[in-house]
Tab-separated table of C-alpha atoms and ligand atoms in Angstrom:
chain	number	residue	atom	x	y	z
Z	20	UNK	CA	75.567	-164.650	91.746
Z	21	UNK	CA	75.043	-164.905	88.140
Z	22	UNK	CA	72.634	-161.708	86.856
Z	23	UNK	CA	71.532	-161.040	83.172
Z	24	UNK	CA	70.319	-157.595	82.263
Z	25	UNK	CA	67.962	-157.428	79.520
Z	26	UNK	CA	69.998	-160.137	77.812
Z	27	UNK	CA	69.264	-160.296	73.725
Z	28	UNK	CA	70.847	-163.034	71.770
Z	29	UNK	CA	69.832	-163.098	68.023
Z	30	UNK	CA	70.608	-165.860	65.376
Z	31	UNK	CA	70.420	-163.628	62.180
Z	32	UNK	CA	67.007	-161.703	62.748
Z	33	UNK	CA	65.598	-163.933	65.375
Z	34	UNK	CA	66.014	-163.378	69.004
Z	35	UNK	CA	66.812	-166.799	70.642
Z	36	UNK	CA	66.818	-164.997	74.132
Z	37	UNK	CA	64.835	-161.817	74.189
Z	38	UNK	CA	65.253	-159.401	76.992
Z	39	UNK	CA	65.815	-161.589	80.189
Z	40	UNK	CA	66.690	-160.225	83.363
Z	41	UNK	CA	67.232	-162.929	85.783
Z	42	UNK	CA	69.735	-163.137	89.095
Z	43	UNK	CA	70.715	-166.403	90.575
Z	44	UNK	CA	71.858	-166.430	94.217
Z	45	UNK	CA	74.453	-168.536	95.514
Z	46	UNK	CA	73.383	-172.032	96.757
Z	47	UNK	CA	70.098	-171.497	94.763
Z	48	UNK	CA	68.489	-174.817	92.917
Z	49	UNK	CA	66.983	-173.224	89.785
Z	50	UNK	CA	65.049	-175.664	87.411
Z	51	UNK	CA	65.071	-173.958	83.701
Z	52	UNK	CA	61.906	-175.581	81.456
Z	53	UNK	CA	60.527	-174.570	78.667
Z	54	UNK	CA	59.407	-176.151	75.135
Z	55	UNK	CA	61.987	-177.108	72.618
Z	56	UNK	CA	63.580	-174.132	70.783
Z	57	UNK	CA	62.693	-171.828	73.661
Z	58	UNK	CA	66.278	-170.273	74.375
Z	59	UNK	CA	67.859	-172.432	77.193
Z	60	UNK	CA	70.939	-173.577	76.265
Z	61	UNK	CA	71.373	-170.180	74.209
Z	62	UNK	CA	70.602	-168.507	77.860
Z	63	UNK	CA	72.755	-170.867	79.694
Z	64	UNK	CA	75.546	-170.542	77.263
Z	65	UNK	CA	76.160	-166.856	78.322
Z	66	UNK	CA	76.789	-167.866	82.101
Z	67	UNK	CA	80.355	-168.622	81.273
Z	68	UNK	CA	81.112	-166.637	77.982
Z	69	UNK	CA	80.296	-169.485	75.654
Z	70	UNK	CA	78.255	-166.979	74.040
Z	71	UNK	CA	78.122	-163.278	73.851
Z	72	UNK	CA	75.118	-161.019	74.405
Z	73	UNK	CA	74.028	-159.119	71.477
Z	74	UNK	CA	72.401	-156.809	73.677
Z	75	UNK	CA	72.135	-156.385	78.082
Z	76	UNK	CA	74.754	-157.979	79.981
Z	77	UNK	CA	75.605	-160.650	82.067
Z	78	UNK	CA	77.378	-160.360	85.521
Z	79	UNK	CA	78.819	-163.004	87.683
Z	80	UNK	CA	79.596	-161.944	91.216
Z	81	UNK	CA	79.059	-158.358	89.867
Z	82	UNK	CA	81.677	-158.631	86.904
Z	83	UNK	CA	80.718	-158.675	83.255
Z	84	UNK	CA	81.352	-162.125	81.923
Z	85	UNK	CA	83.450	-160.953	79.133
Z	86	UNK	CA	85.587	-158.815	81.528
Z	87	UNK	CA	87.108	-161.812	83.282
Z	88	UNK	CA	86.411	-165.176	81.460
Z	89	UNK	CA	88.612	-167.169	83.491
Z	90	UNK	CA	87.043	-165.722	86.692
Z	91	UNK	CA	83.355	-166.532	85.218
Z	92	UNK	CA	84.512	-170.215	83.870
Z	93	UNK	CA	85.883	-170.629	87.650
Z	94	UNK	CA	82.712	-169.624	89.465
Z	95	UNK	CA	80.429	-171.418	86.632
Z	96	UNK	CA	80.703	-174.806	85.590
Z	97	UNK	CA	78.972	-176.426	82.724
Z	98	UNK	CA	78.019	-179.999	81.761
Z	99	UNK	CA	76.939	-180.413	78.428
Z	100	UNK	CA	73.876	-182.400	77.049
Z	101	UNK	CA	76.321	-185.144	75.474
Z	102	UNK	CA	79.345	-185.815	77.941
Z	103	UNK	CA	80.886	-187.252	74.966
Z	104	UNK	CA	82.003	-184.037	73.871
Z	105	UNK	CA	83.327	-182.823	76.446
Z	106	UNK	CA	85.728	-185.481	77.472
Z	107	UNK	CA	89.247	-184.365	76.987
Z	108	UNK	CA	91.606	-187.573	78.333
Z	109	UNK	CA	90.920	-191.228	77.746
Z	110	UNK	CA	90.903	-192.068	81.574
Z	111	UNK	CA	88.269	-190.763	84.126
Z	112	UNK	CA	91.118	-189.483	86.521
Z	113	UNK	CA	92.850	-187.496	83.824
Z	114	UNK	CA	89.783	-186.122	82.591
Z	115	UNK	CA	88.673	-184.641	85.887
Z	116	UNK	CA	92.018	-183.509	86.662
Z	117	UNK	CA	92.336	-181.668	83.055
Z	118	UNK	CA	90.642	-178.331	84.707
Z	119	UNK	CA	92.156	-178.173	87.885
Z	120	UNK	CA	95.789	-178.768	85.942
Z	121	UNK	CA	94.646	-175.659	83.542
Z	122	UNK	CA	94.359	-173.496	86.674
Z	123	UNK	CA	97.727	-174.161	87.653
Z	124	UNK	CA	97.088	-175.757	91.038
Z	125	UNK	CA	99.637	-177.739	92.817
Z	126	UNK	CA	99.973	-181.456	92.687
Z	127	UNK	CA	98.369	-181.887	96.009
Z	128	UNK	CA	95.790	-179.768	95.289
Z	129	UNK	CA	94.825	-181.232	91.970
Z	130	UNK	CA	94.519	-184.786	93.734
Z	131	UNK	CA	92.734	-183.327	96.528
Z	132	UNK	CA	90.276	-181.975	93.981
Z	133	UNK	CA	89.946	-184.791	91.576
Z	134	UNK	CA	89.613	-187.186	94.806
Z	135	UNK	CA	86.811	-185.213	96.147
Z	136	UNK	CA	85.025	-184.693	92.874
Z	137	UNK	CA	84.841	-188.430	92.010
Z	138	UNK	CA	83.769	-189.345	95.388
Z	139	UNK	CA	80.882	-186.504	95.323
Z	140	UNK	CA	79.344	-188.550	92.066
Z	141	UNK	CA	80.572	-192.030	93.681
Z	142	UNK	CA	83.293	-192.674	91.363
Z	143	UNK	CA	85.763	-192.877	94.113
Z	144	UNK	CA	88.449	-195.484	93.133
Z	145	UNK	CA	87.673	-195.792	89.573
Z	146	UNK	CA	90.520	-192.873	88.335
Z	147	UNK	CA	92.149	-195.467	86.140
Z	148	UNK	CA	89.088	-196.889	84.311
Z	149	UNK	CA	89.048	-195.609	80.588
Z	150	UNK	CA	85.915	-193.227	79.760
Z	151	UNK	CA	85.082	-195.382	76.975
Z	152	UNK	CA	83.968	-198.296	78.906
Z	153	UNK	CA	81.578	-196.679	81.011
Z	154	UNK	CA	77.651	-196.437	80.769
Z	155	UNK	CA	76.013	-193.377	79.976
Z	156	UNK	CA	75.006	-192.724	83.244
Z	157	UNK	CA	78.732	-193.064	84.608
Z	158	UNK	CA	79.947	-190.781	81.904
Z	159	UNK	CA	77.334	-188.243	82.963
Z	160	UNK	CA	78.705	-188.664	86.509
Z	161	UNK	CA	82.230	-188.243	85.578
Z	162	UNK	CA	81.248	-185.109	83.191
Z	163	UNK	CA	79.899	-183.828	86.643
Z	164	UNK	CA	82.770	-184.435	88.748
Z	165	UNK	CA	85.169	-182.561	86.051
Z	166	UNK	CA	82.948	-179.858	86.524
Z	167	UNK	CA	83.125	-179.951	90.312
Z	168	UNK	CA	87.122	-180.104	90.275
Z	169	UNK	CA	86.889	-176.769	89.657
Z	170	UNK	CA	84.838	-175.995	92.646
Z	171	UNK	CA	82.230	-173.620	91.325
Z	172	UNK	CA	80.197	-171.948	92.955
Z	173	UNK	CA	77.154	-172.640	90.401
Z	174	UNK	CA	76.885	-176.049	88.609
Z	175	UNK	CA	74.777	-175.690	85.053
Z	176	UNK	CA	73.608	-178.959	83.669
Z	177	UNK	CA	71.928	-178.720	79.905
Z	178	UNK	CA	69.554	-181.675	79.673
Z	179	UNK	CA	71.701	-183.914	81.537
Z	180	UNK	CA	69.087	-186.995	81.465
Z	181	UNK	CA	69.130	-187.157	77.802
Z	182	UNK	CA	69.398	-190.635	76.945
Z	183	UNK	CA	70.050	-191.941	80.362
Z	184	UNK	CA	67.634	-194.841	81.611
Z	185	UNK	CA	65.582	-194.674	84.722
Z	186	UNK	CA	68.290	-196.049	86.961
Z	187	UNK	CA	70.903	-193.734	85.861
Z	188	UNK	CA	68.575	-190.780	85.726
Z	189	UNK	CA	67.839	-191.643	89.318
Z	190	UNK	CA	71.718	-191.867	89.982
Z	191	UNK	CA	72.187	-188.321	88.744
Z	192	UNK	CA	69.178	-186.995	90.275
Z	193	UNK	CA	71.247	-188.464	93.784
Z	194	UNK	CA	74.086	-186.854	92.907
Z	195	UNK	CA	72.158	-183.194	92.176
Z	196	UNK	CA	70.368	-183.851	95.701
Z	197	UNK	CA	73.676	-183.900	97.182
Z	198	UNK	CA	75.569	-181.071	95.819
Z	199	UNK	CA	72.221	-178.823	96.822
Z	200	UNK	CA	72.838	-180.141	100.541
Z	201	UNK	CA	76.764	-179.278	100.024
Z	202	UNK	CA	75.529	-175.527	98.962
Z	203	UNK	CA	76.224	-175.500	95.501
Z	204	UNK	CA	74.064	-173.751	93.178
Z	205	UNK	CA	72.750	-175.784	90.491
Z	206	UNK	CA	71.083	-174.318	87.162
Z	207	UNK	CA	69.216	-177.535	86.074
Z	208	UNK	CA	68.397	-177.016	82.411
Z	209	UNK	CA	65.720	-179.793	81.504
Z	210	UNK	CA	62.357	-180.803	79.649
Z	211	UNK	CA	61.863	-183.629	82.201
Z	212	UNK	CA	60.365	-182.417	84.966
Z	213	UNK	CA	59.907	-186.412	86.452
Z	214	UNK	CA	62.829	-186.209	89.207
Z	215	UNK	CA	63.759	-183.183	89.350
Z	216	UNK	CA	60.994	-180.680	90.156
Z	217	UNK	CA	61.002	-181.326	94.145
Z	218	UNK	CA	64.738	-180.459	94.175
Z	219	UNK	CA	64.271	-176.984	93.073
Z	220	UNK	CA	63.929	-173.964	94.992
Z	221	UNK	CA	63.074	-171.980	91.892
Z	222	UNK	CA	61.383	-172.754	88.358
Z	223	UNK	CA	62.286	-170.527	85.612
Z	224	UNK	CA	60.552	-171.540	82.638
Z	225	UNK	CA	61.507	-169.934	79.053
Z	226	UNK	CA	58.789	-169.491	76.015
Z	227	UNK	CA	60.256	-167.855	72.809
Z	228	UNK	CA	63.306	-166.321	74.440
Z	229	UNK	CA	61.446	-164.991	77.377
Z	230	UNK	CA	60.663	-165.435	80.933
Z	231	UNK	CA	57.253	-166.803	81.080
Z	232	UNK	CA	57.211	-168.284	84.846
Z	233	UNK	CA	59.555	-167.517	87.851
Z	234	UNK	CA	58.225	-169.081	90.639
Z	235	UNK	CA	58.476	-171.978	93.398
Z	236	UNK	CA	58.193	-175.422	92.314
Z	237	UNK	CA	54.259	-175.722	93.676
Z	238	UNK	CA	53.065	-172.556	91.874
Z	239	UNK	CA	54.883	-173.387	88.673
Z	240	UNK	CA	53.497	-176.441	88.644
Z	241	UNK	CA	50.080	-174.902	87.644
Z	242	UNK	CA	51.482	-172.457	85.043
Z	243	UNK	CA	53.691	-175.128	83.102
Z	244	UNK	CA	51.395	-176.960	81.177
Z	245	UNK	CA	50.075	-174.007	79.045
Z	246	UNK	CA	53.864	-173.496	77.752
Z	247	UNK	CA	53.620	-177.204	76.733
Z	248	UNK	CA	55.937	-178.406	79.778
Z	249	UNK	CA	54.477	-181.637	81.027
Z	250	UNK	CA	54.428	-181.862	84.850
Z	251	UNK	CA	54.858	-185.239	86.472
Q	64	ADP	P1	66.584	-174.928	73.750
Q	64	ADP	O1	67.833	-175.205	74.537
Q	64	ADP	O2	65.351	-174.307	74.731
Q	64	ADP	O3	65.785	-176.062	72.714
Q	64	ADP	P2	68.303	-173.186	71.704
Q	64	ADP	O4	68.716	-172.280	72.930
Q	64	ADP	O5	68.872	-174.455	71.542
Q	64	ADP	O6	66.503	-173.742	72.886
Q	64	ADP	O7	67.429	-172.779	70.686
Q	64	ADP	C1	66.887	-171.577	70.849
Q	64	ADP	C2	66.307	-170.965	69.307
Q	64	ADP	O8	67.632	-170.589	69.055
Q	64	ADP	C3	65.638	-171.764	68.611
Q	64	ADP	O9	64.703	-171.375	67.478
Q	64	ADP	C4	67.103	-172.529	67.632
Q	64	ADP	O10	66.237	-173.149	66.697
Q	64	ADP	C5	67.427	-171.455	67.625
Q	64	ADP	N1	69.416	-171.445	67.338
Q	64	ADP	C6	69.826	-172.501	68.860
Q	64	ADP	N2	71.060	-172.280	67.982
Q	64	ADP	C7	71.029	-171.742	66.938
Q	64	ADP	C8	72.620	-171.398	66.054
Q	64	ADP	N3	73.659	-172.065	66.329
Q	64	ADP	N4	71.686	-171.185	64.903
Q	64	ADP	C9	70.824	-170.336	64.431
Q	64	ADP	N5	69.967	-170.856	65.228
Q	64	ADP	C10	70.155	-171.394	66.577
Q	65	MG	MG1	68.851	-176.910	74.595
């Protein structure tokens, strides 16, 4: 479970996240929407300690993130907007193995996780391919596999559809559908609700750093246009 309590994050004098209290249970699929600059990225970067609160707190399974960064990063996987920035190794297999290797797991366990994570994103058998040779959609799926190999309770994806064409987007949506079915919690940050709205258990929308909508998709659909979020 991820919980924020009155979370405030400022850049200079401006509060990018302004007293946000949210509880995200294990297994929940949350769509985090809101206009550009509404604080989505700033908020989710607290979930695994990439940013620290100025006020309030962020708990993962009841423990403040800053008290046990390793636990938070094991439980909350993060996939960034531009997967290029996230790759640490030249080949698909080495990149996905990197996180589990840093957990000090056995060779057999690392192999098992890499195979399972690549299978989950339809990239089985492609361990030796070079990341540089992949399409945008394939890179996105490798980035998701790298996060999955940590076997997180929650996977946070910040604008994963940016720069993807329609088939690649559909492919990523399919992986997310599979994750949802397998019980992994997903926090999907996106302003592109086209394919994602029907996947969500819950839609949270931010406006000026505050929670403006927190509702099931059918209800949120009515409120989002007022915030400048286009609904399909
Ligand atoms: P979103 O992801 O919803 O587009 P962000 O969390 O990136 O929103 O940004 C929220 C606000 O904080 C915006 O006004 C943005 O300009 C500002 N901001 C984001 N990152 C920084 C930063 N590193 N330094 C200063 N201001 C920032
Ligand atoms: Mg953002």
